[in-house]
mmCIF file of N, CA and C in Angstrom:
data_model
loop_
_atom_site.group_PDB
_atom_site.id
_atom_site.type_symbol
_atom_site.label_atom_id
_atom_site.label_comp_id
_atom_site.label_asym_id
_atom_site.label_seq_id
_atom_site.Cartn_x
_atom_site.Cartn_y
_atom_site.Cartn_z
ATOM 1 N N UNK S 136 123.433 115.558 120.064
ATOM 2 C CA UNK S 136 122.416 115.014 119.218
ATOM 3 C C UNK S 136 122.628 115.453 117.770
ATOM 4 N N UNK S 137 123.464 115.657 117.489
ATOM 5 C CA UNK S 137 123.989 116.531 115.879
ATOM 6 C C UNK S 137 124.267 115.068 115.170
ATOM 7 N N UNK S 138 124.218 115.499 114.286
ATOM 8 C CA UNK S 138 123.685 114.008 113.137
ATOM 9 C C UNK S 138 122.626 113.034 113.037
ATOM 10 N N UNK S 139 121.905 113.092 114.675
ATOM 11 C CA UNK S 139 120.900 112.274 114.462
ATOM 12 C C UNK S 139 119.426 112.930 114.049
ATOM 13 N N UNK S 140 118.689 111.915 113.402
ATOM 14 C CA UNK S 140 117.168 112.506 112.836
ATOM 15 C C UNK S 140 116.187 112.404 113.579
ATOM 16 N N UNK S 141 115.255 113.051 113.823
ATOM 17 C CA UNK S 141 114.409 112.716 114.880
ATOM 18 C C UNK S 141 112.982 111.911 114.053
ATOM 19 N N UNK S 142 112.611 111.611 114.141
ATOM 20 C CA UNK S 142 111.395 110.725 114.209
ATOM 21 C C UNK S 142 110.527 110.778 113.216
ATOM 22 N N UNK S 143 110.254 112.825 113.559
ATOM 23 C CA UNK S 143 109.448 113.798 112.522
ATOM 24 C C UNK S 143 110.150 113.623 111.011
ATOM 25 N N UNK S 144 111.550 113.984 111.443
ATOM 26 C CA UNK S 144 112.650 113.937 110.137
ATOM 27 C C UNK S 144 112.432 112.990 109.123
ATOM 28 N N UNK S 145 112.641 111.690 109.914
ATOM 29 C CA UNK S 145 112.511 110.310 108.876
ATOM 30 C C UNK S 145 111.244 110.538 108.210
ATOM 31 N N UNK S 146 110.279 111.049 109.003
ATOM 32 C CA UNK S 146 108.907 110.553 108.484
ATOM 33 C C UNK S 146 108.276 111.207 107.668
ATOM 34 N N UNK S 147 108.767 112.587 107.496
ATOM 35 C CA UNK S 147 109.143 113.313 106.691
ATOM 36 C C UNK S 147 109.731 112.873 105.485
ATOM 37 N N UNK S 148 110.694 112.341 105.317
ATOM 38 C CA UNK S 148 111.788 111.794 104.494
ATOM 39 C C UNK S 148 110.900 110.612 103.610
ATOM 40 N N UNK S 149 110.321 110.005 103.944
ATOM 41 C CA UNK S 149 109.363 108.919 103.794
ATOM 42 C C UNK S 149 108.475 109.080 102.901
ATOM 43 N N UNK S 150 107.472 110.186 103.521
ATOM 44 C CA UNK S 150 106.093 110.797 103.169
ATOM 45 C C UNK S 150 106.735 111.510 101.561
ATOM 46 N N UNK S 151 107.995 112.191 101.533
ATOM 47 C CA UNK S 151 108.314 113.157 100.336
ATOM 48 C C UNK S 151 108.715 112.272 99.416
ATOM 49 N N UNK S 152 109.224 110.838 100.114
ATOM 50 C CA UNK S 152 109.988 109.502 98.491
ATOM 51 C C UNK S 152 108.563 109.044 98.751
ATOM 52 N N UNK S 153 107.346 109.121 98.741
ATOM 53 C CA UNK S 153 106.236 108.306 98.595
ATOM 54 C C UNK S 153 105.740 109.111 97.852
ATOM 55 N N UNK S 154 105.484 110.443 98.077
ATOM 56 C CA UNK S 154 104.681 111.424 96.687
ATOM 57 C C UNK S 154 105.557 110.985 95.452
ATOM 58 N N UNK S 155 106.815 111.435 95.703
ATOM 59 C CA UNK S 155 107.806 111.251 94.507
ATOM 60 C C UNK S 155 107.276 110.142 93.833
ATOM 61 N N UNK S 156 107.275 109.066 94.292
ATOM 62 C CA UNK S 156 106.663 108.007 93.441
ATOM 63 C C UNK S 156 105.287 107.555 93.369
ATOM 64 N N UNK S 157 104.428 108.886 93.562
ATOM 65 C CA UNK S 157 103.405 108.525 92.943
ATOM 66 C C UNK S 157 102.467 109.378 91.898
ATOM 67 N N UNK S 158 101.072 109.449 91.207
ATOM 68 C CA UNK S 158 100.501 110.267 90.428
ATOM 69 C C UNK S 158 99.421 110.489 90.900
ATOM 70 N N UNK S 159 98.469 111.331 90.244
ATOM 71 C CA UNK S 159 97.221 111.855 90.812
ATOM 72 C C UNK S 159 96.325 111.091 89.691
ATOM 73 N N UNK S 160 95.370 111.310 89.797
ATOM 74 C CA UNK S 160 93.750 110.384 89.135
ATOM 75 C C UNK S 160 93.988 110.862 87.323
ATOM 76 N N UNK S 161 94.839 112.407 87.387
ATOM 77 C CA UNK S 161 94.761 113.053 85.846
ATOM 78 C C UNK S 161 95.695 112.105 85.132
ATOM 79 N N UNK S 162 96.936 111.693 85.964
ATOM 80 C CA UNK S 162 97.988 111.142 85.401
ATOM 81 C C UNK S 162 97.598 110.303 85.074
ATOM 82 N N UNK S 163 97.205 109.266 86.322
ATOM 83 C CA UNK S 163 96.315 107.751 85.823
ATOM 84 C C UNK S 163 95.342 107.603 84.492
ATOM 85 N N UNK S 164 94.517 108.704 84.881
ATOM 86 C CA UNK S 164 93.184 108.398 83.887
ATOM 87 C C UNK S 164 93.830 108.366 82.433
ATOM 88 N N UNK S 165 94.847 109.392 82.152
ATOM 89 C CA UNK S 165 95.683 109.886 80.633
ATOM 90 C C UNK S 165 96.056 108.470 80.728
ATOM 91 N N UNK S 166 96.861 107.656 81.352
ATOM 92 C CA UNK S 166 98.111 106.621 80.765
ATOM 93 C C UNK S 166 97.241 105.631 80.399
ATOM 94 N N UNK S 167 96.034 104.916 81.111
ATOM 95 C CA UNK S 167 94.719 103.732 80.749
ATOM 96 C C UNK S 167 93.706 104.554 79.998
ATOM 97 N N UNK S 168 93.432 105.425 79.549
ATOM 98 C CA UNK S 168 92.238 106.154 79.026
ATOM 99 C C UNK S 168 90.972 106.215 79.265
ATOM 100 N N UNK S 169 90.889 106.353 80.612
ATOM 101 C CA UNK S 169 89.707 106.319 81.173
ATOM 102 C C UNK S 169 89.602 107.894 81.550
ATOM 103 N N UNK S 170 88.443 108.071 82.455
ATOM 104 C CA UNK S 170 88.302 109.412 83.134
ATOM 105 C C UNK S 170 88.959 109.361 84.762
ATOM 106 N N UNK S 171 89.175 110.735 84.735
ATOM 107 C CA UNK S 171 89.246 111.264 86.156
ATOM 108 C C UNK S 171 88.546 110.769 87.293
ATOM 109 N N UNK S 172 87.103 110.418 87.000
ATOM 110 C CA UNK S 172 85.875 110.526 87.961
ATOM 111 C C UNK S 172 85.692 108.482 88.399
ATOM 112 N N UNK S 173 86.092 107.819 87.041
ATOM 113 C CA UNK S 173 86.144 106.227 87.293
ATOM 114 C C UNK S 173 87.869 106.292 88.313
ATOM 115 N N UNK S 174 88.331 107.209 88.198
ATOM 116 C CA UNK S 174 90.055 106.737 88.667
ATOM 117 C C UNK S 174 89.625 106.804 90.792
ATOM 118 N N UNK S 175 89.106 107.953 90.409
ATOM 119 C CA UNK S 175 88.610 107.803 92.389
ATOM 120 C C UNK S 175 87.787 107.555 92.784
ATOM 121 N N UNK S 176 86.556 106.715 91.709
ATOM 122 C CA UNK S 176 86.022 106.023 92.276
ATOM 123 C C UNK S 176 86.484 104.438 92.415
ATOM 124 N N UNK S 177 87.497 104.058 91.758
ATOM 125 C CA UNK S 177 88.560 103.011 91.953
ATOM 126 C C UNK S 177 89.191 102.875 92.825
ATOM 127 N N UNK S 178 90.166 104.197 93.890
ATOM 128 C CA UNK S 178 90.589 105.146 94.814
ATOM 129 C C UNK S 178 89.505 104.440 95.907
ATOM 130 N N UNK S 179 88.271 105.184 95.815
ATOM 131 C CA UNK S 179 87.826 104.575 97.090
ATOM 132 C C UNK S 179 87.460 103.569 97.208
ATOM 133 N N UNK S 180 86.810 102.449 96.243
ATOM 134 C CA UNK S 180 86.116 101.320 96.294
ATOM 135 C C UNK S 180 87.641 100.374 96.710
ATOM 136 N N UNK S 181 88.690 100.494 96.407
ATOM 137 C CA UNK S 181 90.115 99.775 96.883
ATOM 138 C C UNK S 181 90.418 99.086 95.436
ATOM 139 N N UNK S 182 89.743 99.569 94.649
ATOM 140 C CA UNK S 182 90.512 98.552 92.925
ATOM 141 C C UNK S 182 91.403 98.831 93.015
ATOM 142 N N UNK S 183 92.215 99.983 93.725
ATOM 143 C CA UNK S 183 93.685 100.445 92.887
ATOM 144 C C UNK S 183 94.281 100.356 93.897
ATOM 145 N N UNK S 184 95.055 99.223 94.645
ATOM 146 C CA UNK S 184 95.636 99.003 95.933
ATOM 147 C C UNK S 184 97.082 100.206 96.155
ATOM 148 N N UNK S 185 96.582 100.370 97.574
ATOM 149 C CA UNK S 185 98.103 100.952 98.077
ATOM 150 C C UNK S 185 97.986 102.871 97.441
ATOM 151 N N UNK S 186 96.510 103.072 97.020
ATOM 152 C CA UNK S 186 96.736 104.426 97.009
ATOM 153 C C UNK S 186 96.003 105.645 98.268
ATOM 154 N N UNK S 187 96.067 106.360 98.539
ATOM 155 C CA UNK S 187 95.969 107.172 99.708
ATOM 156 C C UNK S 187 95.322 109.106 99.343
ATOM 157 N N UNK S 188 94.724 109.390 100.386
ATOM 158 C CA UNK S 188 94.137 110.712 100.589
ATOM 159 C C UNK S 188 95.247 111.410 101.450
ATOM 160 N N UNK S 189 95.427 112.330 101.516
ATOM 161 C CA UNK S 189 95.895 113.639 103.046
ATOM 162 C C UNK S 189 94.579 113.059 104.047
ATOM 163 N N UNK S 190 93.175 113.419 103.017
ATOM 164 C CA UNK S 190 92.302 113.739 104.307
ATOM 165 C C UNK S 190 91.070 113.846 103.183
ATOM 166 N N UNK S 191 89.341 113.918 103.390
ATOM 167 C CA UNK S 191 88.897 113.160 102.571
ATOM 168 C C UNK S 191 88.382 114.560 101.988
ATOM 169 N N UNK S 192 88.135 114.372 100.497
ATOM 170 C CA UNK S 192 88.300 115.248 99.721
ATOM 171 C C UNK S 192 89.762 116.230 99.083
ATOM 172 N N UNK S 193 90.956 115.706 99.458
ATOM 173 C CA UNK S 193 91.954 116.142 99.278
ATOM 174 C C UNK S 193 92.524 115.075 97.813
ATOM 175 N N UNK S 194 93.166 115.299 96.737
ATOM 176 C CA UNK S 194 93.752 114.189 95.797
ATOM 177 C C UNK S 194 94.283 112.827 96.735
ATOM 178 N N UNK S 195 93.729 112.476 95.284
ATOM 179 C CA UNK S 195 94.695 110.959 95.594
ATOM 180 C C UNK S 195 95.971 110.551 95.282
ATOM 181 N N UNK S 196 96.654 109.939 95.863
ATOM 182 C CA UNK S 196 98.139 109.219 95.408
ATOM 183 C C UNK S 196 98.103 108.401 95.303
ATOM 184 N N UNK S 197 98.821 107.854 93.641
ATOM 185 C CA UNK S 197 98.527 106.574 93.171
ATOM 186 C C UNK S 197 100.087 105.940 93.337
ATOM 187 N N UNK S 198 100.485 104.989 93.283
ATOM 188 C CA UNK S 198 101.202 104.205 93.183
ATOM 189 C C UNK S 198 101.742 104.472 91.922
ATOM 190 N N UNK S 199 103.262 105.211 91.122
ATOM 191 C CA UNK S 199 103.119 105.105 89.810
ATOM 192 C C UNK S 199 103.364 103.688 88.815
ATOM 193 N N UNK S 200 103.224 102.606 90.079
ATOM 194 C CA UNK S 200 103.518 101.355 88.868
ATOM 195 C C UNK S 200 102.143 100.545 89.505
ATOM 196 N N UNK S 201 100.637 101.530 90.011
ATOM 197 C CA UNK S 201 99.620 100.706 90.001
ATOM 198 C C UNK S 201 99.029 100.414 88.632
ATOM 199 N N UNK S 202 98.392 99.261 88.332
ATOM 200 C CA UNK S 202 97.234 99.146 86.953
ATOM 201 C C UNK S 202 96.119 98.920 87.472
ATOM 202 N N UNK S 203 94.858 99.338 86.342
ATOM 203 C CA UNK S 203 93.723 99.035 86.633
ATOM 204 C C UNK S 203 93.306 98.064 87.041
ATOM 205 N N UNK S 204 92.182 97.877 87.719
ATOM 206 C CA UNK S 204 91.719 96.434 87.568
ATOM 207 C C UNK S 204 91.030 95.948 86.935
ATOM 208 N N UNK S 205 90.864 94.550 87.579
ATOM 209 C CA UNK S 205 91.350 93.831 86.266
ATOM 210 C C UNK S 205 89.515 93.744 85.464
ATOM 211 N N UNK S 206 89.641 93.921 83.975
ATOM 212 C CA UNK S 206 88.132 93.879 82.950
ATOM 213 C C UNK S 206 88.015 95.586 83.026
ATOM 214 N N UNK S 207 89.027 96.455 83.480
ATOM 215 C CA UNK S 207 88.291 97.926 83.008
ATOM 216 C C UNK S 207 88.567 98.271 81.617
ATOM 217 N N UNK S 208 87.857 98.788 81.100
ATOM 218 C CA UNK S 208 87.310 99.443 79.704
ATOM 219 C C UNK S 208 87.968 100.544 79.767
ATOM 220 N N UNK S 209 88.748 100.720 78.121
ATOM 221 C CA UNK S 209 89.613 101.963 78.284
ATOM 222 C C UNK S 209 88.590 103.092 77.092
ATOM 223 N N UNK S 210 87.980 103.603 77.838
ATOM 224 C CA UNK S 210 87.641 104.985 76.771
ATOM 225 C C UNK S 210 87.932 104.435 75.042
ATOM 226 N N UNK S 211 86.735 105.126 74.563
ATOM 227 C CA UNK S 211 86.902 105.226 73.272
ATOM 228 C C UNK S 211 87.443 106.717 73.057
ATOM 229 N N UNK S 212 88.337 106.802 71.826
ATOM 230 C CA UNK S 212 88.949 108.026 71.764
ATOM 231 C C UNK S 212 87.871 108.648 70.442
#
């Protein structure tokens, strides 16, 4: 069985190129200029498709080529 991956391995492998490509609510909120607190409540309501928890209350993972949706208001600076 030497060379082959088991199951755990791949999925493993998977889970670590999926963080890699993604950001947390701080990253998001900085690049659109919004807050932290509108980014997961976006997170849970499903505006921001394809992003994910561990488990509830744990960060979110965003997609790093998700955008807002669509009519959000970017912070006044």
């Amino acid at each position: 069985m030497h060379g082959e991956k088991t199951a755990f391995e791949e999925g493993l492998k998977v889970e670590i190129r999926l963080m890699m490509e993604a950001i947390g609510t701080r990253e998001f909120a900085e690049k659109y200029g919004v807050t932290q607190a509108i980014v997961s409540k976006w997170c849970r309501e499903g505006k921001i498709p394809n992003c994910n928890q561990d488990g509830k209350g744990s960060p979110w993972h965003i997609p790093k080529d998700a955008v807002p949706p669509v009519g959000y208001k970017q912070r006044k600076k």
